[in-house]
Every structure is written in C-alpha cells, then in structure tokens.
XYZ file of C-alpha atoms in Angstrom:
583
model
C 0.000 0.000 0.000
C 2.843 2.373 1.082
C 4.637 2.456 -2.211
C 2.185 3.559 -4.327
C 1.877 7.217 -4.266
C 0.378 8.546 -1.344
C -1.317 11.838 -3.048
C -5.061 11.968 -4.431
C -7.456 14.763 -5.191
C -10.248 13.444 -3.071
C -9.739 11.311 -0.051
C -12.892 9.609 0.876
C -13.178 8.340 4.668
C -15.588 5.475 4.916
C -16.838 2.703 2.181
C -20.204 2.787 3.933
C -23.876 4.282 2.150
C -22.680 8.153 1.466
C -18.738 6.904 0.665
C -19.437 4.319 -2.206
C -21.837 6.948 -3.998
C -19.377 9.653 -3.785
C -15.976 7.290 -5.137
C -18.137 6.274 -7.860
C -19.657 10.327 -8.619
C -16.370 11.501 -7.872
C -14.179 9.231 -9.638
C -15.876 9.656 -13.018
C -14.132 12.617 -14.078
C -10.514 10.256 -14.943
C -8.377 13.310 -14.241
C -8.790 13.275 -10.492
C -7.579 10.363 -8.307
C -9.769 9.264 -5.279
C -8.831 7.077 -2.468
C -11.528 5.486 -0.582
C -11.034 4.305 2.676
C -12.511 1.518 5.015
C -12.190 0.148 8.105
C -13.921 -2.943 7.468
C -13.312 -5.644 5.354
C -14.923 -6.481 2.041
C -18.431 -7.271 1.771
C -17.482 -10.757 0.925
C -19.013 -12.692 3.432
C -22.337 -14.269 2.373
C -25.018 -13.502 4.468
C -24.080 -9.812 3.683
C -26.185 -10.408 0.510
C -28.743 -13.012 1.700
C -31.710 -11.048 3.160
C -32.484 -12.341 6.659
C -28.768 -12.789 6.912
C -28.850 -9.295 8.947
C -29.264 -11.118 11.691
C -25.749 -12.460 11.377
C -23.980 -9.519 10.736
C -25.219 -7.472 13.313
C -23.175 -8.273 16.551
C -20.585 -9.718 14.316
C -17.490 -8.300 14.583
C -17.235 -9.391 10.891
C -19.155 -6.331 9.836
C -20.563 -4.567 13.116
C -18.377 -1.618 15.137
C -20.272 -3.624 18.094
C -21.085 -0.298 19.767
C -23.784 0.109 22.705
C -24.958 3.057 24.374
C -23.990 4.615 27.655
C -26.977 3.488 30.540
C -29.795 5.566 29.718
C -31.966 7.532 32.389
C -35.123 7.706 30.048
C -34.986 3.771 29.453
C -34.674 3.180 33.025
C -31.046 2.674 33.543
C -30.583 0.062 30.340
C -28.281 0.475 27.986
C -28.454 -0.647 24.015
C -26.644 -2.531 21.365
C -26.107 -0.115 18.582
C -25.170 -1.575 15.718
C -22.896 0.507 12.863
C -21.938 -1.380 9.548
C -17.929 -2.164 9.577
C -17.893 -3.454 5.841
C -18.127 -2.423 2.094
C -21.275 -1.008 2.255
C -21.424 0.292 5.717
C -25.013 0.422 7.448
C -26.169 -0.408 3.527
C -24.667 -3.800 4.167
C -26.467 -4.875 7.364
C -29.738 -2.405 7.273
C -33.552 -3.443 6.911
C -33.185 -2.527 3.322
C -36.100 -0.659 3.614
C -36.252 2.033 0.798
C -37.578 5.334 2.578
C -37.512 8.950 1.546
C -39.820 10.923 4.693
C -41.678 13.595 4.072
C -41.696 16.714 2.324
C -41.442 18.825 4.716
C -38.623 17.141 6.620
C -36.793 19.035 3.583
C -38.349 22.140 3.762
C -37.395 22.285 7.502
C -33.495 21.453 6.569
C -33.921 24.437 3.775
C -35.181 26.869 6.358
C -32.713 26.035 9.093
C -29.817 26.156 7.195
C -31.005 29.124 4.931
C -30.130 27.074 1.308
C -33.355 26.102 -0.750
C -31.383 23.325 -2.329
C -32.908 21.645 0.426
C -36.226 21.847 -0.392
C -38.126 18.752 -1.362
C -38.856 19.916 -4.680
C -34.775 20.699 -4.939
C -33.528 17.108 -3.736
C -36.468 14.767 -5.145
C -34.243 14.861 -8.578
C -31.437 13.759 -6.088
C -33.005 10.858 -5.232
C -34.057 9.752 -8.401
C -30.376 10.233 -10.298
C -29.575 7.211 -8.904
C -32.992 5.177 -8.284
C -33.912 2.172 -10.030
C -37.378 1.461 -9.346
C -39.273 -1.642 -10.713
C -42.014 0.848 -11.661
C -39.655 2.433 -14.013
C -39.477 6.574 -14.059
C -42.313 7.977 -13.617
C -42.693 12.185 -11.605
C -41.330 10.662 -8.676
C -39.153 7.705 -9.549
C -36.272 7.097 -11.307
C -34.777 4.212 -13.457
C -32.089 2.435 -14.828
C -31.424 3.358 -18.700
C -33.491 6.866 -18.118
C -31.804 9.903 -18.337
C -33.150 12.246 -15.671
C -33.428 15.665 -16.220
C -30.729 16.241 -13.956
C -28.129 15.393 -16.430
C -29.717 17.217 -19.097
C -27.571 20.323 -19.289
C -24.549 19.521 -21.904
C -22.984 22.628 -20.230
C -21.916 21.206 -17.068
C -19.080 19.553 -16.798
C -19.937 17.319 -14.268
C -23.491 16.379 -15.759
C -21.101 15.903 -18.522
C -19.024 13.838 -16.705
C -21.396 11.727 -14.862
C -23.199 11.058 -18.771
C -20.291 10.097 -20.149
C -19.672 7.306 -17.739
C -23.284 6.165 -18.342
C -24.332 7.036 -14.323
C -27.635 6.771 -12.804
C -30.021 3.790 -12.024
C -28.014 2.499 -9.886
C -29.849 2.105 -6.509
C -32.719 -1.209 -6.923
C -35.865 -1.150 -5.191
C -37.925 -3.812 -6.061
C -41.875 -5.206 -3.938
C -40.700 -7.611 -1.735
C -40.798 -11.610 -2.309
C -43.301 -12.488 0.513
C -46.627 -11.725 1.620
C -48.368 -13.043 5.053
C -52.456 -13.180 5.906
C -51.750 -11.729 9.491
C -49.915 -8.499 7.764
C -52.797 -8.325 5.664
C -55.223 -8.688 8.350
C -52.993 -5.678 10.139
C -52.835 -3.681 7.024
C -56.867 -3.882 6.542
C -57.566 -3.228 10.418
C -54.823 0.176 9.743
C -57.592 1.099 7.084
C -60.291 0.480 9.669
C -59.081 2.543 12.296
C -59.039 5.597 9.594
C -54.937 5.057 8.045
C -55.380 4.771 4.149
C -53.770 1.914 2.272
C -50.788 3.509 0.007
C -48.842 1.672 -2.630
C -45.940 4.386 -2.671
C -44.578 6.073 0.822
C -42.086 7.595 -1.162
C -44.104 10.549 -3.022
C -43.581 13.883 -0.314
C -46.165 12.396 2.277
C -46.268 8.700 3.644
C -48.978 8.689 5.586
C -50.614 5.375 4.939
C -50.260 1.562 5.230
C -48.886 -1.046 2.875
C -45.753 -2.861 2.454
C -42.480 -1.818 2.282
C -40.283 -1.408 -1.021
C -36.382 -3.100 -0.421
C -33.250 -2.224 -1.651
C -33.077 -5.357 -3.175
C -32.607 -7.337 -6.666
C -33.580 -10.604 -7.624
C -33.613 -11.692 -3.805
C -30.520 -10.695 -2.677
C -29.815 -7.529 -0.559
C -28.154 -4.865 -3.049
C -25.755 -2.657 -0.703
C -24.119 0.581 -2.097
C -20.554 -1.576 -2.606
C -22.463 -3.551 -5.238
C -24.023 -0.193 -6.996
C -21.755 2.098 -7.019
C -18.242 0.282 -6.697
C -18.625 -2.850 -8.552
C -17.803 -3.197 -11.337
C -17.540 0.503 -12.073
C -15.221 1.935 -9.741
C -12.871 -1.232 -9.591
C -12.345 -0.640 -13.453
C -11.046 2.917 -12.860
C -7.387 3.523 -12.915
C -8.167 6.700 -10.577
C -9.773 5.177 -8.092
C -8.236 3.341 -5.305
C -9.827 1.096 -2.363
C -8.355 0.260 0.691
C -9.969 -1.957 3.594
C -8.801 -2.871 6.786
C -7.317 1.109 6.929
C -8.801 3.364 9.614
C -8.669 6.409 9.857
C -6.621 7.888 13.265
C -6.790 11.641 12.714
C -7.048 14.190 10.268
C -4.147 16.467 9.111
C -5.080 19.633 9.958
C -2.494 22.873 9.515
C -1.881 26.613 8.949
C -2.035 28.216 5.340
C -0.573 31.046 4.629
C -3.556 33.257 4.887
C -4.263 32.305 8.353
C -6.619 29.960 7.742
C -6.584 26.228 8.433
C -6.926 23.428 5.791
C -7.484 20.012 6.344
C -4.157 18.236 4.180
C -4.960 14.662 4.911
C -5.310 11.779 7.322
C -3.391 9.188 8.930
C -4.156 5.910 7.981
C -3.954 2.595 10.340
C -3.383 -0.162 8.539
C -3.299 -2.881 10.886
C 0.902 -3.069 10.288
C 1.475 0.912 10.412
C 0.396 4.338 10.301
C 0.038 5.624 6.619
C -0.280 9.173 5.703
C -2.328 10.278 2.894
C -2.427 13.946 1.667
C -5.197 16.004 -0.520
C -3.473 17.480 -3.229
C -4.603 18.166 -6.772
C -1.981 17.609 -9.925
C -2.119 22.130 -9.952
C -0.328 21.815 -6.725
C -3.733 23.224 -5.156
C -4.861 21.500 -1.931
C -7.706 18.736 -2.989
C -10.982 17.714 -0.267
C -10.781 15.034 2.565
C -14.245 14.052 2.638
C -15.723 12.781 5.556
C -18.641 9.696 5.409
C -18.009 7.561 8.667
C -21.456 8.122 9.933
C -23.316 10.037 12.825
C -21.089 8.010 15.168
C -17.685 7.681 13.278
C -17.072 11.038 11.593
C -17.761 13.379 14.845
C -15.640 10.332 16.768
C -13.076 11.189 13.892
C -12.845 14.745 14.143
C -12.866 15.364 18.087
C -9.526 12.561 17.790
C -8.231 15.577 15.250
C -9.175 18.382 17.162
C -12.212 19.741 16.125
C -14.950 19.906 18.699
C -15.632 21.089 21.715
C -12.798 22.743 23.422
C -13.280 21.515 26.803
C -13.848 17.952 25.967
C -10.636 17.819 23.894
C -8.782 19.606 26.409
C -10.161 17.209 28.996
C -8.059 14.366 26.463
C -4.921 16.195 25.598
C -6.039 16.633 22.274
C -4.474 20.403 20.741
C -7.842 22.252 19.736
C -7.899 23.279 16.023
C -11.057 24.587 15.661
C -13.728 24.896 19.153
C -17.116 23.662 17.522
C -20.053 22.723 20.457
C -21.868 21.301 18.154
C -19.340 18.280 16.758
C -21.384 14.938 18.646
C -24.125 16.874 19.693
C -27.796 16.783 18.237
C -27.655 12.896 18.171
C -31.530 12.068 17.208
C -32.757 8.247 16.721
C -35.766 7.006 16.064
C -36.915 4.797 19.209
C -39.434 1.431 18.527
C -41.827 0.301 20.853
C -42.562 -3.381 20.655
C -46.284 -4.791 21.132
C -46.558 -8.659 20.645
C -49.934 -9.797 19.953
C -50.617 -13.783 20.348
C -52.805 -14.980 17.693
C -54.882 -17.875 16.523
C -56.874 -18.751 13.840
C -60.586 -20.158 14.411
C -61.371 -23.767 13.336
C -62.845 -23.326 9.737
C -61.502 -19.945 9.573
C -61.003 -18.664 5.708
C -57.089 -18.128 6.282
C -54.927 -19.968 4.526
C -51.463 -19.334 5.745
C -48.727 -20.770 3.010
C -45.983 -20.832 5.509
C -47.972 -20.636 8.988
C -50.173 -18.366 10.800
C -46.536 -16.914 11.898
C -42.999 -17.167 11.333
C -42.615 -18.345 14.953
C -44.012 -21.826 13.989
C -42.768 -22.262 10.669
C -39.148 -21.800 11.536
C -39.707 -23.883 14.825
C -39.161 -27.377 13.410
C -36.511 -28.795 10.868
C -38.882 -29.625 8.428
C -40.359 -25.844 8.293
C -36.368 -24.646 8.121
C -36.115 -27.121 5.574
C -39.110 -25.355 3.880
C -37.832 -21.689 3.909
C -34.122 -22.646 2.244
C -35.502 -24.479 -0.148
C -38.308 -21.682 -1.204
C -35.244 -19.468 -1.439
C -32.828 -21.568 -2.967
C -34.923 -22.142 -5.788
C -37.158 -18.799 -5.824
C -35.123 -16.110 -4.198
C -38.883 -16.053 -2.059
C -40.224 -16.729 1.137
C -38.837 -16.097 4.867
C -35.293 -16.164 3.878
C -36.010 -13.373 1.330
C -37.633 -11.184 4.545
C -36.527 -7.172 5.807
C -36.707 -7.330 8.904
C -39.716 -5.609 8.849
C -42.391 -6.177 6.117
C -45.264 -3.885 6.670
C -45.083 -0.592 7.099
C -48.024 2.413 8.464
C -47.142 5.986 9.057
C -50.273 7.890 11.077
C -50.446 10.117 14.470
C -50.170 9.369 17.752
C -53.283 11.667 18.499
C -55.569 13.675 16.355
C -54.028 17.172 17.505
C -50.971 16.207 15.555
C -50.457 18.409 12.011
C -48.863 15.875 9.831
C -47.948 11.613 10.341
C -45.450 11.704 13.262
C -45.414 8.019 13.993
C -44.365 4.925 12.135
C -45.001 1.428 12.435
C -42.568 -2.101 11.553
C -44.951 -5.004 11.325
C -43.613 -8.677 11.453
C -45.593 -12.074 11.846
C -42.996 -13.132 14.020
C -42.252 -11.920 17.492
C -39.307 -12.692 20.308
C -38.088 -11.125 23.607
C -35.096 -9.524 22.240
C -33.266 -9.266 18.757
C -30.873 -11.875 18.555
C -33.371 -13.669 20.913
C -35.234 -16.976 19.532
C -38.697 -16.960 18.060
C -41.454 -17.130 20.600
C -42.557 -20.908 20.588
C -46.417 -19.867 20.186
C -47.769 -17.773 16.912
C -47.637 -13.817 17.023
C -47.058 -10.768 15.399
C -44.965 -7.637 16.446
C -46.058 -4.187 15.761
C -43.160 -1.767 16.633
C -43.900 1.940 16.859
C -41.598 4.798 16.875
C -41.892 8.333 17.274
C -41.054 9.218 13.943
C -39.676 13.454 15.188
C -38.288 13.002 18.606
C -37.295 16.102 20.292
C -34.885 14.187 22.785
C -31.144 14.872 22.271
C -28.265 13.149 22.769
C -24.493 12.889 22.296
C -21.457 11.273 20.859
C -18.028 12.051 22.441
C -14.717 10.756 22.819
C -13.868 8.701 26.095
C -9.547 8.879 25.116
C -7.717 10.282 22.875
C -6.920 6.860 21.010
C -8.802 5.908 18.153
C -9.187 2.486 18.776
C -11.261 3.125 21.716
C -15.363 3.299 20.806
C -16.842 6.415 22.049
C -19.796 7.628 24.967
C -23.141 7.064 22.688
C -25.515 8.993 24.656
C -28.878 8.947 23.222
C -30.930 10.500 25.745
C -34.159 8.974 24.963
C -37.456 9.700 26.114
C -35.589 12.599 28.147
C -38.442 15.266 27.218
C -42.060 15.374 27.989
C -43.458 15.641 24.489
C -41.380 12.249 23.430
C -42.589 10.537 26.635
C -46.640 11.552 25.417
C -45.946 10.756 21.904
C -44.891 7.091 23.245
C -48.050 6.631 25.832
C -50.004 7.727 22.921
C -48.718 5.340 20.101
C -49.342 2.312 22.395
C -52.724 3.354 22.173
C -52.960 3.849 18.851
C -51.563 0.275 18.529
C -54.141 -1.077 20.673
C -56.897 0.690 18.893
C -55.658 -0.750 15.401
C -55.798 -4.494 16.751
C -59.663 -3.993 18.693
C -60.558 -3.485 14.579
C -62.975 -6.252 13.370
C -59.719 -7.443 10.115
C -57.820 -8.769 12.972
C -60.841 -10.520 15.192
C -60.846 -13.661 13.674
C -57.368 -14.196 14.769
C -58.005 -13.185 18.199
C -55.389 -11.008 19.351
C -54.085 -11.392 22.723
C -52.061 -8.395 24.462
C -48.431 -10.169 25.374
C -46.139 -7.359 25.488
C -46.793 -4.654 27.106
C -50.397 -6.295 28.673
C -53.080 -4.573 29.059
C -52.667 -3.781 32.693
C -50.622 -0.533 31.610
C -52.912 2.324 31.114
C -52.038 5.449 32.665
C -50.138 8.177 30.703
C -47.431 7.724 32.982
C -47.756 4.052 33.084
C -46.827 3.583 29.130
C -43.967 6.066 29.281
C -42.341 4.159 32.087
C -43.100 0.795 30.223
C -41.307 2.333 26.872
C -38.263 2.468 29.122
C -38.463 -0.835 29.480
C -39.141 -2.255 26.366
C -38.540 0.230 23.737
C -35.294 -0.049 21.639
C -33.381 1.764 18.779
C -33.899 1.151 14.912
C -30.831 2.023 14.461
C -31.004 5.521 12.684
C -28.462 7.845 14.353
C -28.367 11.246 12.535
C -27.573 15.084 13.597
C -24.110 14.642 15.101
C -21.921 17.113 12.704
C -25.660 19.084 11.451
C -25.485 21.968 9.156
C -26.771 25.009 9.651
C -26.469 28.613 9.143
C -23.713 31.129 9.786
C -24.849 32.194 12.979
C -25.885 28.937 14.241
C -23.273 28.609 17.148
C -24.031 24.848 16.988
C -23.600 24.172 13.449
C -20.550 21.847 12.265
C -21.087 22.666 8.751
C -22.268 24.815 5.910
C -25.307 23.765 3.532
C -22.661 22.868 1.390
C -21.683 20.210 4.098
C -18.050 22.621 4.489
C -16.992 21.942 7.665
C -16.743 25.656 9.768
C -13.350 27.223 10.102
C -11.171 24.409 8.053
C -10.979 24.592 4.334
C -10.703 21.626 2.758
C -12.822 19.552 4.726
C -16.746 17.934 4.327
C -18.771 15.689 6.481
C -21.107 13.709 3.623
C -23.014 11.205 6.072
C -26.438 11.217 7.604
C -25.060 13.071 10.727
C -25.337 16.345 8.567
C -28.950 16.076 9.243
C -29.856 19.125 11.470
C -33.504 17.358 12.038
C -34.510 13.620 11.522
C -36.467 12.577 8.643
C -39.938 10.920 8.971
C -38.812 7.239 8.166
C -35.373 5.206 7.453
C -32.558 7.116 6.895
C -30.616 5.210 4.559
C -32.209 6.920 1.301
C -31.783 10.238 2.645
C -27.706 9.444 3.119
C -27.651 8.478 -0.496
C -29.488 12.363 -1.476
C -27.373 13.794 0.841
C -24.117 12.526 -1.028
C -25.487 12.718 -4.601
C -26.033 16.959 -3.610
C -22.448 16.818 -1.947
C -21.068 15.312 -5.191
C -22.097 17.889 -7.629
C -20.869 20.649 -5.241
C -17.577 19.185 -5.007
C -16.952 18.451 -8.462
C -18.184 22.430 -9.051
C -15.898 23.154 -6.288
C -18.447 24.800 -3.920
C-alpha cells in the first residue's frame, strides 16, 4: 500500500452508504484520483447479501463496530446494542433494506434552518431519483435504470457531462418484496379500519398510509451501495483506489498562509502501520478530505483531530484546532416500541397461511427450516427473502398532531429480544416509533486513542413531548388491533399487557421495552452562519477548516420521517455535484 503514491485529489473516509456513492460520482471525471477508505473488510461474506442474513452480521465483529450506548436515564437505567456497519457497504450492508424517503417537509425544515433552498423537497427529489432504479420504471417521482433524468440534461456542465459520459444513474434497486403473510394483511386492513389509508408508494412527499415496504433489493438478494456504485464501475477505474482494513486515526489539519486552516490529509492505520495520505490536486492546489463515517464515526473522527468542543478535547490532551459545540451533539434516533400480539386462527376460519399463521411456527421445526431454504434456494422467495420488517403504516399518535409523526414495523414473528429466539407460540410484532423526537443526545470521545469506541448517549425519552408521543402510540396500537380485520385471529395483548394504562404508566413501560432502529443522525448538522451549533455549511463545508466535508447522515440538522438510509444516499449525490463544481 505504502509504495504507491500517497497523493489523491479526493480522499474519501468510509466505504459505507454516502462513501461508495461519492468514489463512484467523484471518480468519473478520470483526471482526479480518489482514495476510498474503510475500516472494514470487504463485503465478501455471504449472508451480507442473503436477506435475513442481517441477523448475522449485526453483533458480528465481521461487519458490526459492536457499539452500545452509555446506561440511559429515560430507558430506566438500560443500555443498548447499537449496531454501525464495519464493511463495504457500511449500514447499507447490514440495514432493513427498507427504501424510505420521509416527508416533504422534513426538507423544507433542513432548507429553512440552514437558509439554502437546495434543500427543499422539490430541490432534492431529482437527487433521489439520479440514482434510483425502481421496478415501476421513471415515472414524476421515480427514477430508473437506462433513463436519463433531467438532472443530467444540461450539456454545459461539466460534471453532468461527466457523470453522462460514464453512463451514471439507475443504480440504486428497489424492487416489492418476495413475501406476503395473511396476518400483515389482516394488520394492514384493520390500519384502514381505524381511519390510516392503504398507500402503494410512501415515497411521493407524504407517507402517511399503510402497505408494504419497497427493499433495496434485486432478484432476492440484498443490493448494498458496494455492489451499486463500486462494482464493477469503480474497480475498473485507474483513478480510483480502495483500501480496507485502513482506519482512519486523525485528520491532518495545519496553517495556510492566509491564516486559515486546511485540512491536508489523514493518517491511515493499517493494521501493520500508520500511513499518511495527503489532498493534493496535480495544480499543486490542496484537494478535499471528505468525511462519510457516519453520525457516530465522523464526529468520533474529528474530536480525535481536534475539532470539537474545546473543553472535551482539552479534557483528552487533544491540541484544539477549531472549538465547535456542536461536533457529537444533536444525536436524534428514532426509538421502537414493541407490542406482541398472540394470535390464533378459528377452526374453519377462511385463512390460509402458506408458511404458517406466523414465522414463529414455521421456523420452529426442521422440516419448516427445511421449507424456507428451499423456497429461497430455488425462488429467491419466502422467509429467507424477509426485511426485517415487512409492513409498514405511518399515522399520528393523536388527532391534535399536524402531519404523520409516527411509524409502524410489522412482522408475523415476534421474540423477547433481537438476537433472541422466536417465541414458541404464533404472534405478530407491531413496533412503533416516534417518527420526530425532540430528545437529544451525544457522541463524544472517552480517550484520545482511536481504537477506543466512544460515549453514545442517546438520551431517549428525556423530554415530555417524546414521553406523550410514546403513551399515545401504544394506544394507537391497541386501537388498530380492537378493529374487526384482525378478530378472527383473536389477538391477545403479550407485550406490554393490558394492565398498563395510565399516561405515565406507558412512558415508564417504553423504558423498558422500547429499543433503537438504528437511525443515528444530527451529530456534525449543518446550519447557518450564525448557528453557534452548526458543524457545517449547507454545502456540508466543515466551519473554520478549508478543505474539509462531512457527507453522512449526521449532517442532518432534524430527523427525517422514516429510514434514513435513502436520505444518506441524497445527501451525497447533492455533496457530489458541489464538489466536483468546487463549492
């Protein structure tokens, strides 16, 4: 690694969701050389790209940082497993795959707080779609493979020139998922029941609705960003440069002439040595170090190099470059409250379940595993083609609520704990989360060595609106299993039981079930120039060192209204045109 020549126009930090779209964006123009680093290892092992095989890469060192949270006061003391992808790929790699945009005016809020309208829905939504393929085909709010979108229109610009020439877009699958079950049915007809309209498409500026989820998926197998963007496009490039196993220990951060300071690099750990890697364009002009480790990783990254706040680093011996609060504040996450419904079906009852009235019987004997590989082995369909979460319903938590501010993840399955076995008696789970939190948490350093994970702080359930919105969504669970869709099954209360009623009852019982989805965002937000808290510009620059971008889903000053792993993908498409235009 060492002897090749340690010099590149664009140094990429992390192979995860953001990272692979912006080698492959950035990469197309042949004059500039991009490195793109990772601290993981390839996304070569296998149940990477089987579906359900999620739930063997999370907790696996394989392809999981393995990080947890500190003990949290607002879930009573416990603390959480909070899985980050540690592979090509990233979160992409180990996610739900659940294709998810939010709402429109999740958008419109990042445009007004960080005083850009590039923000605005109508500004991004030809973002998304530059790199969707979407088994509709193109259509006003979809994209496609083999479509040019309009973005890419204007011969004038070098990088739409660029990114033509190379033949880019389409990239990103979402395809209906393999798999349908009677009890999500039932569930998705008692949603309509209880006044939530069926939707085929969340993805159109307001989800509100129920219906199954769309997957990043294709032909049955999980499709992560590595396979989109890097293979085989970027591995053909003589520009572009990969290397795994290399983490990133600091950034190079130094005086220019002017005064100013400039971000020149990063050293590299490459499990032998320390590599240093410097930004420099073939003019002699300083290139961009381009940060995409995630809302835990990058503000991890640049407290370790000495931007953040003052007191903290000073607190670790760490030389402060530039004092920004804001670096590992903001940290927003969408938390899930479990309800587990037991269910049965009457004798002579019309359902006719293919694979069981739930996933917790048919994967309970040998024969019924026997079943499921063999439906995928020769179909790419049934249980081993599963998200982790199938259907999906976006509605309020009470009717005094302007706009959908809860979602739910629907399974017909259910068990104590992820990672836990399946229940031994048929269920479903219907997991609610509160989809705009106003809790706020942290991410800081505990050492100065960047081997050491840092304090995740979440802070859930900390304010009095979050603990309401979570009393009310039980009930609005409840409420959609009392409908007549779901009688015949006769739904029995498991978890949390019906003997919590009380406002203050629920809240303290989301404590002690409730758990992350895994969608940490905000930690390095953007925001205006007199936002003391901002970490970057609306052209993700980060404040007071040239040089220097944060491209991941921690740019986020607000959380969107769903899964965040679309949104990352926007937020780097945007990021790549402004680099490219050097802006």
């Amino acid at each position: 690694m060492q002897d090749e020549t340690q010099v590149f126009d664009y140094i990429i930090i992390g192979a995860g969701t953001a990272g692979c779209l912006l080698a492959n964006r950035l990469s197309a123009d042949a004059s500039k050389r991009v490195l793109l680093l990772e601290a993981g290892r390839k996304d070569d092992y296998h149940w990477i790209h089987i579906p359900v095989g999620y739930l063997h890469c999370i907790g696996n060192p394989r392809t999981d940082w393995l990080y947890n949270t500190e003990p949290d006061a607002g879930l009573n003391g416990r603390a959480l497993r909070y899985p980050r992808g540690k592979t090509l790929g990233g979160c992409s790699s180990i996610n739900g795959m659940i294709y998810m945009r939010g709402q429109a005016r999740d958008y419109d809020g990042w445009a007004q707080l960080s005083g850009d309208s590039a923000w605005r829905w109508d500004n991004v939504l030809p973002h998304f779609k530059l790199h969707e393929d979407h088994y509709k085909g193109a259509n006003a709010v979809h994209g496609a493979a083999g479509v040019v979108p309009r973005l890419l229109q204007d011969e004038r610009n070098p990088y739409q020139q660029a990114l033509r020439h190379r033949k880019a877009g389409g990239e990103w699958r979402i395809e209906k998922q393999r798999l349908r079950w009677d009890i999500l049915d039932a569930f998705a007809e008692a949603a309509q029941q209880a006044g939530i309209p069926a939707t085929d498409d969340f993805n159109c500026g307001n989800n509100e609705g129920v219906g199954y989820f769309e997957v990043n998926q294709k032909n049955g197998w999980r499709w992560n960003t590595a396979k989109a963007f890097l293979r085989p496009t970027c591995y053909a490039r003589p520009n572009f440069e990969l290397w795994t196993s290399a983490q990133v220990c600091k950034l190079l951060i130094g005086p220019q002439p002017d005064g100013s300071q400039r971000c020149t690099g990063a050293e590299v750990w490459t499990g032998h040595e320390r590599v240093t890697v410097l930004a420099t364009r073939d003019s002699g002009t300083m290139g961009e170090v381009i940060l995409c480790a995630g809302s835990i990783g990058s503000p991890q990254i640049l407290q370790l190099s000495g931007i953040g706040p003052g007191a903290l680093l000073q607190q670790h011996g760490i030389a402060v470059k530039q004092d920004l609060p804001g670096v590992g504040a903001n940290l927003q996450d969408h938390l899930q409250i479990r309800s587990v419904y037991k269910v049965q079906a009457k004798a002579g009852s019309p359902h006719s379940e293919r694979w069981g009235l739930s996933l917790n019987t048919m994967a309970s004997t040998l024969w019924g595993k026997a079943r499921i590989g063999l439906e995928y082995a020769l179909h790419r369909t049934g249980p081993m083609s599963m998200a982790p979460s199938q259907l999906g319903a976006f509605t309020r938590s009470s009717p005094d609520q302007p706009y959908p501010n809860i979602e739910y993840h629907v399974q017909p399955l259910s068990l104590e704990a992820f990672g836990e076995p399946l229940h031994g008696f048929n269920a479903f789970t219907a997991s609610v989360c509160n989809l705009n939190p106003t809790s706020r948490g942290s991410v800081q350093i505990k050492t100065a060595h960047f081997e050491d994970a840092p304090a995740i702080a979440p802070n859930y359930l900390s304010t009095a609106e979050d603990r309401q919105v979570a009393a009310d969504s039980l009930r609005v669970t409840r409420h959609i299993v009392s409908q007549h869709a779901l009688a015949s099954y006769q739904p029995e209360e498991f978890k949390p039981g019906v003997q919590f009623q009380s406002d203050e009852e629920l809240a303290r019982l989301a404590g002690d079930i409730a758990t992350t989805i895994f969608h940490p965002v905000g930690t390095t937000r953007m925001g205006r120039d007199d936002d003391p808290m901002a970490v970057v510009d609306s052209h993700l620059r980060v404040r007071g060192i040239r040089g220097l971008r944060v491209v991941d889903a921690g740019v986020m000053p607000l959380i969107t209204s769903g899964n965040t792993n679309s949104p990352t993908l926007m937020i780097a498409e945007k990021a790549a045109q402004w680099i490219r235009d050097g802006v």
